[in-house]
Amino acid sequence: EGLAKKNNKRVSFYIVNADKSTNTAKTYKIETLPTIVIFKEGVEIGRVSGYFQNIEELILEKITEAESRDKKK
């Protein structure tokens, strides 16, 4: 929530319980918890698995990388 607010809601977050939503976990090949899958317009643009103290920085880095790739197209 804090990360979404800091970025003018250019990102949204959803939590999926992999134990209860096994089909979703299989669809997105989630094998490690926690896993954060980053989508843009329905397409996966990045993924972070495992625990990281600087998770917000890693997520922003993945988003920035994807935006840079989009600008080059």
CSV table of C-alpha atoms in Angstrom, one decimal:
chain,number,residue,atom,x,y,z
A,1,GLU,CA,0.0,0.0,0.0
A,2,GLY,CA,2.8,2.4,0.9
A,3,LEU,CA,4.6,1.7,-2.4
A,4,ALA,CA,1.4,2.3,-4.4
A,5,LYS,CA,0.9,5.7,-2.7
A,6,LYS,CA,4.5,6.7,-3.2
A,7,ASN,CA,4.1,6.1,-6.9
A,8,ASN,CA,0.9,7.9,-7.6
A,9,LYS,CA,-0.9,4.5,-7.9
A,10,ARG,CA,1.0,3.5,-11.0
A,11,VAL,CA,1.3,0.2,-9.2
A,12,SER,CA,-1.4,-2.0,-7.5
A,13,PHE,CA,-0.8,-4.9,-5.3
A,14,TYR,CA,-2.9,-8.0,-4.8
A,15,ILE,CA,-2.3,-10.9,-2.3
A,16,VAL,CA,-2.9,-14.5,-3.3
A,17,ASN,CA,-2.8,-17.3,-0.8
A,18,ALA,CA,-0.9,-19.9,-2.6
A,19,ASP,CA,-2.2,-22.7,-0.3
A,20,LYS,CA,-5.8,-21.8,-1.0
A,21,SER,CA,-5.3,-20.8,-4.7
A,22,THR,CA,-3.2,-23.6,-6.0
A,23,ASN,CA,-4.4,-23.2,-9.6
A,24,THR,CA,-3.3,-19.5,-9.6
A,25,ALA,CA,0.1,-20.5,-8.1
A,26,LYS,CA,0.6,-23.1,-10.8
A,27,THR,CA,-0.5,-20.8,-13.6
A,28,TYR,CA,2.1,-18.2,-12.5
A,29,LYS,CA,4.7,-20.9,-11.6
A,30,ILE,CA,5.0,-19.7,-8.1
A,31,GLU,CA,7.4,-22.2,-6.4
A,32,THR,CA,9.0,-20.0,-3.7
A,33,LEU,CA,7.2,-17.9,-1.0
A,34,PRO,CA,7.1,-15.0,-1.0
A,35,THR,CA,7.0,-14.3,-4.7
A,36,ILE,CA,6.0,-11.0,-6.2
A,37,VAL,CA,5.0,-11.1,-9.8
A,38,ILE,CA,4.9,-7.7,-11.5
A,39,PHE,CA,2.5,-7.1,-14.4
A,40,LYS,CA,2.0,-4.3,-16.8
A,41,GLU,CA,-1.1,-4.3,-18.9
A,42,GLY,CA,-1.6,-8.0,-18.1
A,43,VAL,CA,1.9,-9.1,-19.1
A,44,GLU,CA,4.5,-10.2,-16.6
A,45,ILE,CA,7.4,-7.7,-16.6
A,46,GLY,CA,9.3,-8.8,-13.5
A,47,ARG,CA,9.5,-11.2,-10.6
A,48,VAL,CA,11.1,-11.2,-7.2
A,49,SER,CA,11.2,-14.4,-5.1
A,50,GLY,CA,12.3,-14.8,-1.5
A,51,TYR,CA,12.7,-12.4,1.3
A,52,PHE,CA,14.5,-9.2,0.8
A,53,GLN,CA,14.9,-6.3,3.2
A,54,ASN,CA,14.9,-3.8,0.4
A,55,ILE,CA,11.9,-5.2,-1.4
A,56,GLU,CA,10.4,-1.8,-2.3
A,57,GLU,CA,13.6,-0.8,-4.1
A,58,LEU,CA,13.7,-4.1,-6.0
A,59,ILE,CA,10.1,-3.7,-7.1
A,60,LEU,CA,10.7,-0.1,-8.3
A,61,GLU,CA,13.8,-1.2,-10.1
A,62,LYS,CA,11.8,-3.9,-12.0
A,63,ILE,CA,9.1,-1.3,-12.9
A,64,THR,CA,11.7,1.2,-14.0
A,65,GLU,CA,13.5,-1.4,-16.2
A,66,ALA,CA,10.2,-2.3,-17.9
A,67,GLU,CA,9.3,1.4,-18.5
A,68,SER,CA,12.8,1.9,-20.0
A,69,ARG,CA,12.3,-1.0,-22.3
A,70,ASP,CA,8.9,0.3,-23.4
A,71,LYS,CA,10.4,3.7,-24.3
A,72,LYS,CA,13.0,2.1,-26.5
A,73,LYS,CA,10.3,0.3,-28.6
